């Protein structure tokens, strides 16, 4: 079986690619990634020599290119993760989110449909999405269920909601086998340090201020990235076609409480006096349209497919901090001036 995984040089994708390459030597795994600012081949360097692994550099929204690789490699199944993924960037630069997340997803769907020519035996398009499509919850209130109506409120979540609708439309109209999953906030190794947890670990280590948006009362539901990858494995193999599965670890944290735990753990690990890093906390202007609370009900996945998260949060956070402390070179390389030049060029080329 030839499996195309998109976005496999990014944060979650690299863990999914590694799990599939190592666990399924009988599959041929193709990792398609444009290597934007958040894609990094260092994330999958250990897989380079694996006989069942191939990296392909390219853009999912480039129709001719996507046609060429489907023609050449005859993919049977797709696990689609490639996306623009950061809410703050979607606020300042929304159009690339529409191009990649909406047009890119529609392009992959259309080419998969053309390539499979109506013969869908052993074919699957699995779309990896986010809980942010459901909108925002009240503090202490209900959860997001698979049946919760969509109410995306940022350009990022609107682009992901749109991509989810595209996937369902191709499933419904052309009877193409599809599955979707919507996951809560991930944390772990290899996450680009613009997202809360790696940004704050990096800032603590460098004695820089910790910019808490608003009053820090927003709630996120955190899941260890390797547990997300395990869930994708279970859903890919045992999920029912045309179904959606929510993924989450019942692990809600108010931002400010999480940040204080992070400060305490990093201080202990790097030999700071207790309380040192909390002094770096700085309350800054709130994010525009900041969603108040996300919380996932994952009981469908737990009850129907038997998945549960493997790690408690403090253990996962501790492992995550250790990874960033042990991989300072990785962190320095993605936060260096060289990276910023690269980032600027990426945006120039994607706008032209
Ligand atoms: P990421 O930004 O770390 O990685 C995205 C990857 O996609 C990068 O390697 C990038 O180079 C690649 N990419 C971007 N545009 C591309 C294009 N046009 N063509 C080909 N490749 C392209 O993001 P992530 O956090 O790993 O998220 C992966 C997926 O999971 C996304 O679809 C995201 O919406 C979803 N998701 C993320 C979270 C989270 O907490 N990070 C939670 C739920 C769902
Ligand atoms: P983030 O990691 O960007 O994920 P998302 O917005 O997709 O949930 O942010 C997590 C939470 O942390 C969110 O409520 C915004 C907040 N936040 C800050 O307070 N300061 C920061 O510098 C960042 C990046 C996020």
mmCIF file of C-alpha atoms and ligand atoms in Angstrom:
data_model
loop_
_atom_site.group_PDB
_atom_site.id
_atom_site.type_symbol
_atom_site.label_atom_id
_atom_site.label_comp_id
_atom_site.label_asym_id
_atom_site.label_seq_id
_atom_site.Cartn_x
_atom_site.Cartn_y
_atom_site.Cartn_z
ATOM 1 C CA UNK A 1 0.000 0.000 0.000
ATOM 2 C CA UNK A 2 1.261 3.455 -0.952
ATOM 3 C CA UNK A 3 0.329 6.035 1.671
ATOM 4 C CA UNK A 4 0.691 9.756 1.045
ATOM 5 C CA UNK A 5 1.128 11.799 4.241
ATOM 6 C CA UNK A 6 1.055 15.568 3.684
ATOM 7 C CA UNK A 7 2.767 18.008 6.057
ATOM 8 C CA UNK A 8 5.086 15.332 7.417
ATOM 9 C CA UNK A 9 7.972 17.755 8.014
ATOM 10 C CA UNK A 10 5.833 19.760 10.443
ATOM 11 C CA UNK A 11 5.112 19.256 14.115
ATOM 12 C CA UNK A 12 2.330 16.645 14.180
ATOM 13 C CA UNK A 13 3.120 15.251 10.731
ATOM 14 C CA UNK A 14 6.657 14.191 11.680
ATOM 15 C CA UNK A 15 5.315 12.087 14.554
ATOM 16 C CA UNK A 16 2.677 10.498 12.299
ATOM 17 C CA UNK A 17 5.225 9.744 9.557
ATOM 18 C CA UNK A 18 7.656 8.204 12.073
ATOM 19 C CA UNK A 19 4.941 6.024 13.631
ATOM 20 C CA UNK A 20 3.796 4.740 10.212
ATOM 21 C CA UNK A 21 7.310 4.191 8.787
ATOM 22 C CA UNK A 22 8.410 2.247 11.865
ATOM 23 C CA UNK A 23 5.204 0.347 12.635
ATOM 24 C CA UNK A 24 4.257 -0.610 9.056
ATOM 25 C CA UNK A 25 7.376 -1.654 7.111
ATOM 26 C CA UNK A 26 5.027 -3.240 4.532
ATOM 27 C CA UNK A 27 3.577 0.209 3.600
ATOM 28 C CA UNK A 28 5.398 2.665 1.359
ATOM 29 C CA UNK A 29 5.163 6.055 3.069
ATOM 30 C CA UNK A 30 5.475 9.248 1.002
ATOM 31 C CA UNK A 31 5.892 12.522 2.888
ATOM 32 C CA UNK A 32 4.787 15.519 0.800
ATOM 33 C CA UNK A 33 5.734 18.878 2.293
ATOM 34 C CA UNK A 34 6.385 22.361 0.924
ATOM 35 C CA UNK A 35 8.874 23.094 3.739
ATOM 36 C CA UNK A 36 7.351 26.417 4.731
ATOM 37 C CA UNK A 37 8.725 28.191 7.809
ATOM 38 C CA UNK A 38 7.211 25.482 10.062
ATOM 39 C CA UNK A 39 8.358 22.485 8.001
ATOM 40 C CA UNK A 40 11.804 21.222 8.832
ATOM 41 C CA UNK A 41 13.555 18.156 7.409
ATOM 42 C CA UNK A 42 15.497 17.880 10.681
ATOM 43 C CA UNK A 43 12.209 16.620 12.136
ATOM 44 C CA UNK A 44 12.383 13.461 9.994
ATOM 45 C CA UNK A 45 16.152 13.142 9.544
ATOM 46 C CA UNK A 46 16.254 9.787 11.362
ATOM 47 C CA UNK A 47 13.924 8.302 8.706
ATOM 48 C CA UNK A 48 15.942 9.351 5.653
ATOM 49 C CA UNK A 49 17.470 5.912 5.086
ATOM 50 C CA UNK A 50 14.363 3.855 5.819
ATOM 51 C CA UNK A 51 13.579 1.706 2.767
ATOM 52 C CA UNK A 52 9.824 2.378 2.984
ATOM 53 C CA UNK A 53 10.139 6.181 3.214
ATOM 54 C CA UNK A 54 10.274 8.860 0.472
ATOM 55 C CA UNK A 55 10.252 12.628 0.895
ATOM 56 C CA UNK A 56 8.674 14.799 -1.831
ATOM 57 C CA UNK A 57 9.020 18.579 -1.713
ATOM 58 C CA UNK A 58 6.046 20.432 -3.165
ATOM 59 C CA UNK A 59 2.903 22.452 -2.718
ATOM 60 C CA UNK A 60 -0.482 20.777 -2.209
ATOM 61 C CA UNK A 61 -2.210 23.648 -3.999
ATOM 62 C CA UNK A 62 -0.187 23.168 -7.213
ATOM 63 C CA UNK A 63 -2.640 21.133 -9.335
ATOM 64 C CA UNK A 64 -0.214 19.995 -12.051
ATOM 65 C CA UNK A 65 2.417 18.958 -9.537
ATOM 66 C CA UNK A 66 -0.080 17.026 -7.408
ATOM 67 C CA UNK A 67 -1.332 15.281 -10.561
ATOM 68 C CA UNK A 68 2.239 14.309 -11.473
ATOM 69 C CA UNK A 69 3.010 12.715 -8.117
ATOM 70 C CA UNK A 70 -0.298 10.801 -7.995
ATOM 71 C CA UNK A 71 0.416 9.535 -11.504
ATOM 72 C CA UNK A 72 3.939 8.512 -10.585
ATOM 73 C CA UNK A 73 3.369 6.930 -7.161
ATOM 74 C CA UNK A 74 -0.240 5.671 -7.417
ATOM 75 C CA UNK A 75 -1.165 6.541 -3.819
ATOM 76 C CA UNK A 76 -3.830 4.286 -2.315
ATOM 77 C CA UNK A 77 -4.510 6.292 0.807
ATOM 78 C CA UNK A 78 -3.932 9.852 1.941
ATOM 79 C CA UNK A 79 -3.441 11.247 5.440
ATOM 80 C CA UNK A 80 -3.711 15.001 5.020
ATOM 81 C CA UNK A 81 -2.041 17.233 7.614
ATOM 82 C CA UNK A 82 -0.334 19.961 5.531
ATOM 83 C CA UNK A 83 -1.692 23.349 6.515
ATOM 84 C CA UNK A 84 -0.963 26.829 7.690
ATOM 85 C CA UNK A 85 -1.544 26.262 11.384
ATOM 86 C CA UNK A 86 -1.007 29.351 13.545
ATOM 87 C CA UNK A 87 -3.963 31.543 14.565
ATOM 88 C CA UNK A 88 -1.887 34.730 15.062
ATOM 89 C CA UNK A 89 -0.434 34.451 11.548
ATOM 90 C CA UNK A 90 -3.930 33.906 10.158
ATOM 91 C CA UNK A 91 -4.955 37.225 11.703
ATOM 92 C CA UNK A 92 -2.084 39.154 10.118
ATOM 93 C CA UNK A 93 -1.840 37.227 6.816
ATOM 94 C CA UNK A 94 -5.101 35.322 6.143
ATOM 95 C CA UNK A 95 -4.906 34.693 2.378
ATOM 96 C CA UNK A 96 -2.176 32.065 2.521
ATOM 97 C CA UNK A 97 -4.488 30.134 4.890
ATOM 98 C CA UNK A 98 -7.210 30.148 2.243
ATOM 99 C CA UNK A 99 -4.747 29.137 -0.455
ATOM 100 C CA UNK A 100 -3.152 26.250 1.420
ATOM 101 C CA UNK A 101 -5.928 25.023 3.680
ATOM 102 C CA UNK A 102 -8.896 25.466 1.350
ATOM 103 C CA UNK A 103 -7.507 25.324 -2.197
ATOM 104 C CA UNK A 104 -4.759 22.878 -1.197
ATOM 105 C CA UNK A 105 -7.269 20.451 0.336
ATOM 106 C CA UNK A 106 -9.661 20.764 -2.621
ATOM 107 C CA UNK A 107 -6.745 20.143 -5.000
ATOM 108 C CA UNK A 108 -5.728 16.950 -3.190
ATOM 109 C CA UNK A 109 -9.333 15.727 -3.111
ATOM 110 C CA UNK A 110 -9.847 16.405 -6.798
ATOM 111 C CA UNK A 111 -6.611 14.717 -7.864
ATOM 112 C CA UNK A 112 -7.293 11.712 -5.585
ATOM 113 C CA UNK A 113 -10.729 11.418 -7.209
ATOM 114 C CA UNK A 114 -9.253 11.615 -10.726
ATOM 115 C CA UNK A 115 -6.534 9.124 -9.872
ATOM 116 C CA UNK A 116 -8.883 6.579 -8.274
ATOM 117 C CA UNK A 117 -11.340 6.845 -11.197
ATOM 118 C CA UNK A 118 -14.363 5.761 -9.182
ATOM 119 C CA UNK A 119 -12.717 2.513 -8.017
ATOM 120 C CA UNK A 120 -12.509 3.115 -4.302
ATOM 121 C CA UNK A 121 -11.561 -0.373 -3.114
ATOM 122 C CA UNK A 122 -8.846 0.027 -0.458
ATOM 123 C CA UNK A 123 -8.801 3.781 -0.987
ATOM 124 C CA UNK A 124 -9.134 6.433 1.730
ATOM 125 C CA UNK A 125 -8.775 10.177 2.149
ATOM 126 C CA UNK A 126 -8.191 10.875 5.872
ATOM 127 C CA UNK A 127 -8.320 14.562 6.799
ATOM 128 C CA UNK A 128 -6.681 15.775 10.017
ATOM 129 C CA UNK A 129 -8.452 18.795 11.474
ATOM 130 C CA UNK A 130 -8.874 20.868 14.588
ATOM 131 C CA UNK A 131 -11.473 21.395 17.321
ATOM 132 C CA UNK A 132 -11.295 25.150 16.567
ATOM 133 C CA UNK A 133 -13.877 24.637 13.778
ATOM 134 C CA UNK A 134 -16.543 24.298 16.480
ATOM 135 C CA UNK A 135 -15.976 27.847 17.747
ATOM 136 C CA UNK A 136 -15.660 28.821 21.392
ATOM 137 C CA UNK A 137 -17.230 27.518 24.623
ATOM 138 C CA UNK A 138 -18.233 29.231 27.872
ATOM 139 C CA UNK A 139 -15.933 28.723 30.855
ATOM 140 C CA UNK A 140 -16.883 25.581 32.773
ATOM 141 C CA UNK A 141 -19.664 24.774 30.270
ATOM 142 C CA UNK A 142 -20.268 21.996 27.781
ATOM 143 C CA UNK A 143 -17.847 20.207 25.442
ATOM 144 C CA UNK A 144 -17.377 19.954 21.669
ATOM 145 C CA UNK A 145 -19.016 16.818 20.267
ATOM 146 C CA UNK A 146 -18.846 15.457 16.734
ATOM 147 C CA UNK A 147 -22.380 16.830 16.315
ATOM 148 C CA UNK A 148 -21.580 20.381 17.516
ATOM 149 C CA UNK A 149 -22.455 22.868 14.751
ATOM 150 C CA UNK A 150 -19.500 24.551 13.088
ATOM 151 C CA UNK A 151 -18.832 28.143 14.208
ATOM 152 C CA UNK A 152 -15.257 29.053 13.204
ATOM 153 C CA UNK A 153 -14.192 32.510 14.307
ATOM 154 C CA UNK A 154 -10.565 33.063 13.183
ATOM 155 C CA UNK A 155 -9.256 32.992 9.607
ATOM 156 C CA UNK A 156 -7.364 29.819 10.604
ATOM 157 C CA UNK A 157 -10.411 27.989 11.959
ATOM 158 C CA UNK A 158 -12.582 29.236 9.084
ATOM 159 C CA UNK A 159 -10.074 27.848 6.572
ATOM 160 C CA UNK A 160 -9.960 24.495 8.400
ATOM 161 C CA UNK A 161 -13.776 24.394 8.647
ATOM 162 C CA UNK A 162 -13.923 25.048 4.928
ATOM 163 C CA UNK A 163 -11.468 22.225 4.249
ATOM 164 C CA UNK A 164 -13.564 19.873 6.428
ATOM 165 C CA UNK A 165 -16.654 20.771 4.369
ATOM 166 C CA UNK A 166 -14.735 20.108 1.141
ATOM 167 C CA UNK A 167 -13.733 16.642 2.369
ATOM 168 C CA UNK A 168 -17.319 15.774 3.351
ATOM 169 C CA UNK A 169 -18.604 17.139 0.029
ATOM 170 C CA UNK A 170 -16.233 14.919 -1.988
ATOM 171 C CA UNK A 171 -17.265 11.979 0.214
ATOM 172 C CA UNK A 172 -20.977 12.654 -0.197
ATOM 173 C CA UNK A 173 -21.027 13.595 -3.879
ATOM 174 C CA UNK A 174 -18.477 11.194 -5.365
ATOM 175 C CA UNK A 175 -18.798 8.453 -2.688
ATOM 176 C CA UNK A 176 -15.062 8.732 -2.156
ATOM 177 C CA UNK A 177 -14.118 7.073 1.184
ATOM 178 C CA UNK A 178 -13.236 9.802 3.670
ATOM 179 C CA UNK A 179 -12.645 10.082 7.415
ATOM 180 C CA UNK A 180 -12.101 13.217 9.491
ATOM 181 C CA UNK A 181 -10.722 13.806 12.955
ATOM 182 C CA UNK A 182 -10.824 17.029 14.950
ATOM 183 C CA UNK A 183 -8.226 17.286 17.677
ATOM 184 C CA UNK A 184 -7.572 19.648 20.587
ATOM 185 C CA UNK A 185 -4.315 21.598 21.142
ATOM 186 C CA UNK A 186 -1.196 19.451 20.802
ATOM 187 C CA UNK A 187 2.105 19.840 22.624
ATOM 188 C CA UNK A 188 5.395 17.954 22.461
ATOM 189 C CA UNK A 189 8.728 17.722 20.651
ATOM 190 C CA UNK A 190 9.326 19.487 17.292
ATOM 191 C CA UNK A 191 6.626 22.156 17.641
ATOM 192 C CA UNK A 192 7.582 25.459 16.048
ATOM 193 C CA UNK A 193 8.255 27.986 18.836
ATOM 194 C CA UNK A 194 5.484 30.392 17.906
ATOM 195 C CA UNK A 195 2.855 28.298 19.706
ATOM 196 C CA UNK A 196 2.368 28.829 23.438
ATOM 197 C CA UNK A 197 4.307 25.954 25.022
ATOM 198 C CA UNK A 198 7.546 25.912 22.950
ATOM 199 C CA UNK A 199 7.576 29.734 22.730
ATOM 200 C CA UNK A 200 7.398 30.041 26.501
ATOM 201 C CA UNK A 201 10.007 27.308 27.124
ATOM 202 C CA UNK A 202 12.350 29.110 24.731
ATOM 203 C CA UNK A 203 11.687 32.500 26.333
ATOM 204 C CA UNK A 204 12.193 31.168 29.861
ATOM 205 C CA UNK A 205 15.528 29.606 28.889
ATOM 206 C CA UNK A 206 16.611 32.903 27.296
ATOM 207 C CA UNK A 207 15.267 35.094 30.131
ATOM 208 C CA UNK A 208 12.817 36.827 27.762
ATOM 209 C CA UNK A 209 9.366 38.068 28.752
ATOM 210 C CA UNK A 210 6.368 35.712 28.581
ATOM 211 C CA UNK A 211 3.575 37.532 26.695
ATOM 212 C CA UNK A 212 0.238 36.372 28.138
ATOM 213 C CA UNK A 213 -2.658 37.526 25.972
ATOM 214 C CA UNK A 214 -5.420 39.374 27.854
ATOM 215 C CA UNK A 215 -5.840 38.153 31.419
ATOM 216 C CA UNK A 216 -4.640 34.609 30.725
ATOM 217 C CA UNK A 217 -8.102 33.171 31.470
ATOM 218 C CA UNK A 218 -8.581 31.389 28.131
ATOM 219 C CA UNK A 219 -8.813 27.623 28.389
ATOM 220 C CA UNK A 220 -7.227 25.073 26.069
ATOM 221 C CA UNK A 221 -7.461 21.260 26.191
ATOM 222 C CA UNK A 222 -3.939 19.839 25.768
ATOM 223 C CA UNK A 223 -2.955 16.509 24.219
ATOM 224 C CA UNK A 224 0.537 15.031 23.854
ATOM 225 C CA UNK A 225 1.402 14.933 20.148
ATOM 226 C CA UNK A 226 2.384 11.241 20.179
ATOM 227 C CA UNK A 227 -1.069 10.402 21.567
ATOM 228 C CA UNK A 228 -2.576 12.308 18.633
ATOM 229 C CA UNK A 229 -0.398 10.279 16.252
ATOM 230 C CA UNK A 230 -1.598 7.046 17.946
ATOM 231 C CA UNK A 231 -5.200 8.193 17.541
ATOM 232 C CA UNK A 232 -4.623 8.872 13.825
ATOM 233 C CA UNK A 233 -3.182 5.360 13.459
ATOM 234 C CA UNK A 234 -6.238 3.805 15.160
ATOM 235 C CA UNK A 235 -8.736 5.895 13.149
ATOM 236 C CA UNK A 236 -6.901 5.316 9.845
ATOM 237 C CA UNK A 237 -7.050 1.549 10.358
ATOM 238 C CA UNK A 238 -10.329 1.044 12.246
ATOM 239 C CA UNK A 239 -12.404 4.190 11.773
ATOM 240 C CA UNK A 240 -15.645 3.981 9.794
ATOM 241 C CA UNK A 241 -15.705 5.687 6.405
ATOM 242 C CA UNK A 242 -17.625 8.997 6.272
ATOM 243 C CA UNK A 243 -17.361 9.364 10.073
ATOM 244 C CA UNK A 244 -15.766 12.099 12.178
ATOM 245 C CA UNK A 245 -13.869 11.449 15.402
ATOM 246 C CA UNK A 246 -13.014 14.038 18.058
ATOM 247 C CA UNK A 247 -9.604 13.560 19.692
ATOM 248 C CA UNK A 248 -8.711 15.027 23.085
ATOM 249 C CA UNK A 249 -7.299 14.130 26.469
ATOM 250 C CA UNK A 250 -9.835 15.682 28.918
ATOM 251 C CA UNK A 251 -7.045 18.006 29.990
ATOM 252 C CA UNK A 252 -8.271 21.582 30.242
ATOM 253 C CA UNK A 253 -5.954 24.307 31.480
ATOM 254 C CA UNK A 254 -6.444 28.015 31.940
ATOM 255 C CA UNK A 255 -3.474 29.626 30.154
ATOM 256 C CA UNK A 256 -2.126 31.401 33.226
ATOM 257 C CA UNK A 257 -2.237 28.233 35.357
ATOM 258 C CA UNK A 258 -0.459 26.250 32.662
ATOM 259 C CA UNK A 259 2.183 28.966 32.286
ATOM 260 C CA UNK A 260 2.884 28.931 36.038
ATOM 261 C CA UNK A 261 3.374 25.141 35.997
ATOM 262 C CA UNK A 262 5.666 25.523 32.986
ATOM 263 C CA UNK A 263 7.722 28.191 34.809
ATOM 264 C CA UNK A 264 8.035 25.961 37.871
ATOM 265 C CA UNK A 265 9.105 22.883 35.899
ATOM 266 C CA UNK A 266 11.640 24.728 33.711
ATOM 267 C CA UNK A 267 13.115 26.579 36.728
ATOM 268 C CA UNK A 268 13.649 23.247 38.511
ATOM 269 C CA UNK A 269 15.248 21.662 35.440
ATOM 270 C CA UNK A 270 17.679 24.498 34.682
ATOM 271 C CA UNK A 271 18.604 25.184 38.315
ATOM 272 C CA UNK A 272 16.846 28.559 38.715
ATOM 273 C CA UNK A 273 15.673 29.738 42.135
ATOM 274 C CA UNK A 274 11.953 28.861 42.499
ATOM 275 C CA UNK A 275 9.846 31.813 41.279
ATOM 276 C CA UNK A 276 12.500 33.171 38.874
ATOM 277 C CA UNK A 277 10.591 32.655 35.619
ATOM 278 C CA UNK A 278 7.177 33.747 36.892
ATOM 279 C CA UNK A 279 8.677 37.246 37.056
ATOM 280 C CA UNK A 280 8.937 37.140 33.232
ATOM 281 C CA UNK A 281 5.139 36.925 32.854
ATOM 282 C CA UNK A 282 3.872 40.054 31.066
ATOM 283 C CA UNK A 283 0.181 40.607 30.330
ATOM 284 C CA UNK A 284 -0.164 41.991 26.794
ATOM 285 C CA UNK A 285 -2.998 43.132 24.522
ATOM 286 C CA UNK A 286 -5.445 40.314 23.854
ATOM 287 C CA UNK A 287 -5.476 38.419 20.539
ATOM 288 C CA UNK A 288 -8.199 39.768 18.211
ATOM 289 C CA UNK A 289 -11.291 37.559 18.463
ATOM 290 C CA UNK A 290 -9.557 35.307 21.037
ATOM 291 C CA UNK A 291 -11.645 32.142 21.543
ATOM 292 C CA UNK A 292 -12.371 31.710 25.246
ATOM 293 C CA UNK A 293 -12.445 27.945 25.726
ATOM 294 C CA UNK A 294 -11.936 24.738 23.762
ATOM 295 C CA UNK A 295 -12.804 21.355 25.302
ATOM 296 C CA UNK A 296 -13.227 18.047 23.515
ATOM 297 C CA UNK A 297 -15.507 15.145 24.306
ATOM 298 C CA UNK A 298 -13.563 12.185 22.903
ATOM 299 C CA UNK A 299 -15.884 9.438 24.118
ATOM 300 C CA UNK A 300 -16.818 8.275 20.597
ATOM 301 C CA UNK A 301 -13.165 7.500 19.847
ATOM 302 C CA UNK A 302 -12.664 5.926 23.275
ATOM 303 C CA UNK A 303 -15.826 3.798 23.207
ATOM 304 C CA UNK A 304 -15.853 2.766 19.534
ATOM 305 C CA UNK A 305 -12.139 2.400 18.794
ATOM 306 C CA UNK A 306 -10.622 1.908 22.258
ATOM 307 C CA UNK A 307 -8.143 4.791 22.124
ATOM 308 C CA UNK A 308 -7.137 6.588 25.325
ATOM 309 C CA UNK A 309 -4.285 9.040 25.935
ATOM 310 C CA UNK A 310 -1.167 7.374 27.325
ATOM 311 C CA UNK A 311 0.408 10.229 29.285
ATOM 312 C CA UNK A 312 -0.604 12.429 32.200
ATOM 313 C CA UNK A 313 -0.067 16.120 31.456
ATOM 314 C CA UNK A 314 2.744 16.835 33.938
ATOM 315 C CA UNK A 315 4.696 13.836 32.644
ATOM 316 C CA UNK A 316 4.145 14.946 29.036
ATOM 317 C CA UNK A 317 5.104 18.511 29.841
ATOM 318 C CA UNK A 318 8.226 17.337 31.607
ATOM 319 C CA UNK A 319 9.264 15.162 28.636
ATOM 320 C CA UNK A 320 8.536 18.087 26.299
ATOM 321 C CA UNK A 321 10.689 20.519 28.282
ATOM 322 C CA UNK A 322 13.502 17.939 28.349
ATOM 323 C CA UNK A 323 13.303 17.641 24.546
ATOM 324 C CA UNK A 324 13.653 21.411 24.012
ATOM 325 C CA UNK A 325 16.510 21.610 26.545
ATOM 326 C CA UNK A 326 18.301 18.711 24.843
ATOM 327 C CA UNK A 327 17.672 20.093 21.337
ATOM 328 C CA UNK A 328 18.893 23.648 21.746
ATOM 329 C CA UNK A 329 20.451 23.536 18.281
ATOM 330 C CA UNK A 330 17.067 22.754 16.730
ATOM 331 C CA UNK A 331 15.508 25.630 18.678
ATOM 332 C CA UNK A 332 18.329 28.046 17.809
ATOM 333 C CA UNK A 333 18.222 27.120 14.128
ATOM 334 C CA UNK A 334 14.488 27.779 13.792
ATOM 335 C CA UNK A 335 14.630 31.045 15.752
ATOM 336 C CA UNK A 336 17.797 32.440 14.127
ATOM 337 C CA UNK A 337 18.174 35.348 11.704
ATOM 338 C CA UNK A 338 18.866 32.859 8.908
ATOM 339 C CA UNK A 339 15.451 31.385 9.470
ATOM 340 C CA UNK A 340 13.847 34.845 9.361
ATOM 341 C CA UNK A 341 15.402 35.537 5.925
ATOM 342 C CA UNK A 342 14.040 32.218 4.761
ATOM 343 C CA UNK A 343 10.620 33.040 6.169
ATOM 344 C CA UNK A 344 10.492 36.372 4.336
ATOM 345 C CA UNK A 345 11.430 34.700 1.042
ATOM 346 C CA UNK A 346 8.713 32.072 1.537
ATOM 347 C CA UNK A 347 6.081 34.726 1.866
ATOM 348 C CA UNK A 348 7.400 36.715 -1.092
ATOM 349 C CA UNK A 349 7.220 33.658 -3.310
ATOM 350 C CA UNK A 350 3.800 32.523 -2.094
ATOM 351 C CA UNK A 351 2.317 35.922 -2.818
ATOM 352 C CA UNK A 352 3.681 36.179 -6.334
HETATM 353 P P1 LIG B 1 2.824 22.777 11.394
HETATM 354 O O1 LIG B 1 2.651 24.208 10.995
HETATM 355 O O2 LIG B 1 3.855 22.430 12.402
HETATM 356 O O3 LIG B 1 3.114 21.891 10.101
HETATM 357 C C1 LIG B 1 2.454 22.091 8.887
HETATM 358 C C2 LIG B 1 3.281 21.437 7.789
HETATM 359 O O4 LIG B 1 2.604 21.631 6.544
HETATM 360 C C3 LIG B 1 4.679 22.052 7.615
HETATM 361 O O5 LIG B 1 5.640 21.045 7.512
HETATM 362 C C4 LIG B 1 4.571 22.854 6.331
HETATM 363 O O6 LIG B 1 5.808 22.944 5.612
HETATM 364 C C5 LIG B 1 3.532 22.041 5.566
HETATM 365 N N1 LIG B 1 2.845 22.857 4.557
HETATM 366 C C6 LIG B 1 2.297 24.093 4.743
HETATM 367 N N2 LIG B 1 1.776 24.531 3.580
HETATM 368 C C7 LIG B 1 1.974 23.557 2.660
HETATM 369 C C8 LIG B 1 1.650 23.433 1.280
HETATM 370 N N3 LIG B 1 1.006 24.402 0.630
HETATM 371 N N4 LIG B 1 1.986 22.299 0.647
HETATM 372 C C9 LIG B 1 2.646 21.300 1.283
HETATM 373 N N5 LIG B 1 3.006 21.386 2.583
HETATM 374 C C10 LIG B 1 2.666 22.500 3.270
HETATM 375 O O7 LIG B 1 1.359 22.330 11.852
HETATM 376 P P2 LIG B 1 0.937 21.186 12.875
HETATM 377 O O8 LIG B 1 0.712 21.792 14.203
HETATM 378 O O9 LIG B 1 1.819 20.010 12.732
HETATM 379 O O10 LIG B 1 -0.523 20.828 12.285
HETATM 380 C C11 LIG B 1 -0.685 19.786 11.325
HETATM 381 C C12 LIG B 1 -2.164 19.587 11.045
HETATM 382 O O11 LIG B 1 -2.857 19.266 12.239
HETATM 383 C C13 LIG B 1 -2.830 20.855 10.487
HETATM 384 O O12 LIG B 1 -3.739 20.468 9.500
HETATM 385 C C14 LIG B 1 -3.541 21.450 11.693
HETATM 386 O O13 LIG B 1 -4.680 22.198 11.300
HETATM 387 C C15 LIG B 1 -3.927 20.179 12.457
HETATM 388 N N6 LIG B 1 -4.067 20.342 13.918
HETATM 389 C C16 LIG B 1 -3.083 20.936 14.648
HETATM 390 C C17 LIG B 1 -3.236 21.035 16.034
HETATM 391 C C18 LIG B 1 -2.149 21.642 16.913
HETATM 392 O O14 LIG B 1 -2.348 21.793 18.116
HETATM 393 N N7 LIG B 1 -0.982 21.963 16.385
HETATM 394 C C19 LIG B 1 -4.378 20.532 16.662
HETATM 395 C C20 LIG B 1 -5.367 19.928 15.860
HETATM 396 C C21 LIG B 1 -5.198 19.824 14.494
HETATM 397 P P1 LIG B 2 -1.574 28.774 20.570
HETATM 398 O O1 LIG B 2 -0.463 27.880 21.015
HETATM 399 O O2 LIG B 2 -1.301 29.829 19.564
HETATM 400 O O3 LIG B 2 -2.758 27.806 20.090
HETATM 401 P P2 LIG B 2 -4.314 28.171 19.692
HETATM 402 O O4 LIG B 2 -4.465 29.624 19.579
HETATM 403 O O5 LIG B 2 -4.464 27.475 18.377
HETATM 404 O O6 LIG B 2 -5.146 27.570 20.775
HETATM 405 O O7 LIG B 2 -2.162 29.491 21.854
HETATM 406 C C1 LIG B 2 -2.641 28.753 22.986
HETATM 407 C C2 LIG B 2 -3.262 29.759 23.956
HETATM 408 O O8 LIG B 2 -2.202 30.586 24.482
HETATM 409 C C3 LIG B 2 -4.255 30.716 23.309
HETATM 410 O O9 LIG B 2 -5.310 30.989 24.226
HETATM 411 C C4 LIG B 2 -3.455 31.975 23.069
HETATM 412 C C5 LIG B 2 -2.450 31.976 24.200
HETATM 413 N N1 LIG B 2 -1.135 32.600 23.908
HETATM 414 C C6 LIG B 2 -0.622 33.587 24.751
HETATM 415 O O10 LIG B 2 -1.244 33.990 25.762
HETATM 416 N N2 LIG B 2 0.600 34.127 24.446
HETATM 417 C C7 LIG B 2 1.308 33.744 23.347
HETATM 418 O O11 LIG B 2 2.412 34.298 23.084
HETATM 419 C C8 LIG B 2 0.769 32.720 22.491
HETATM 420 C C9 LIG B 2 1.512 32.247 21.274
HETATM 421 C C10 LIG B 2 -0.451 32.159 22.830
#
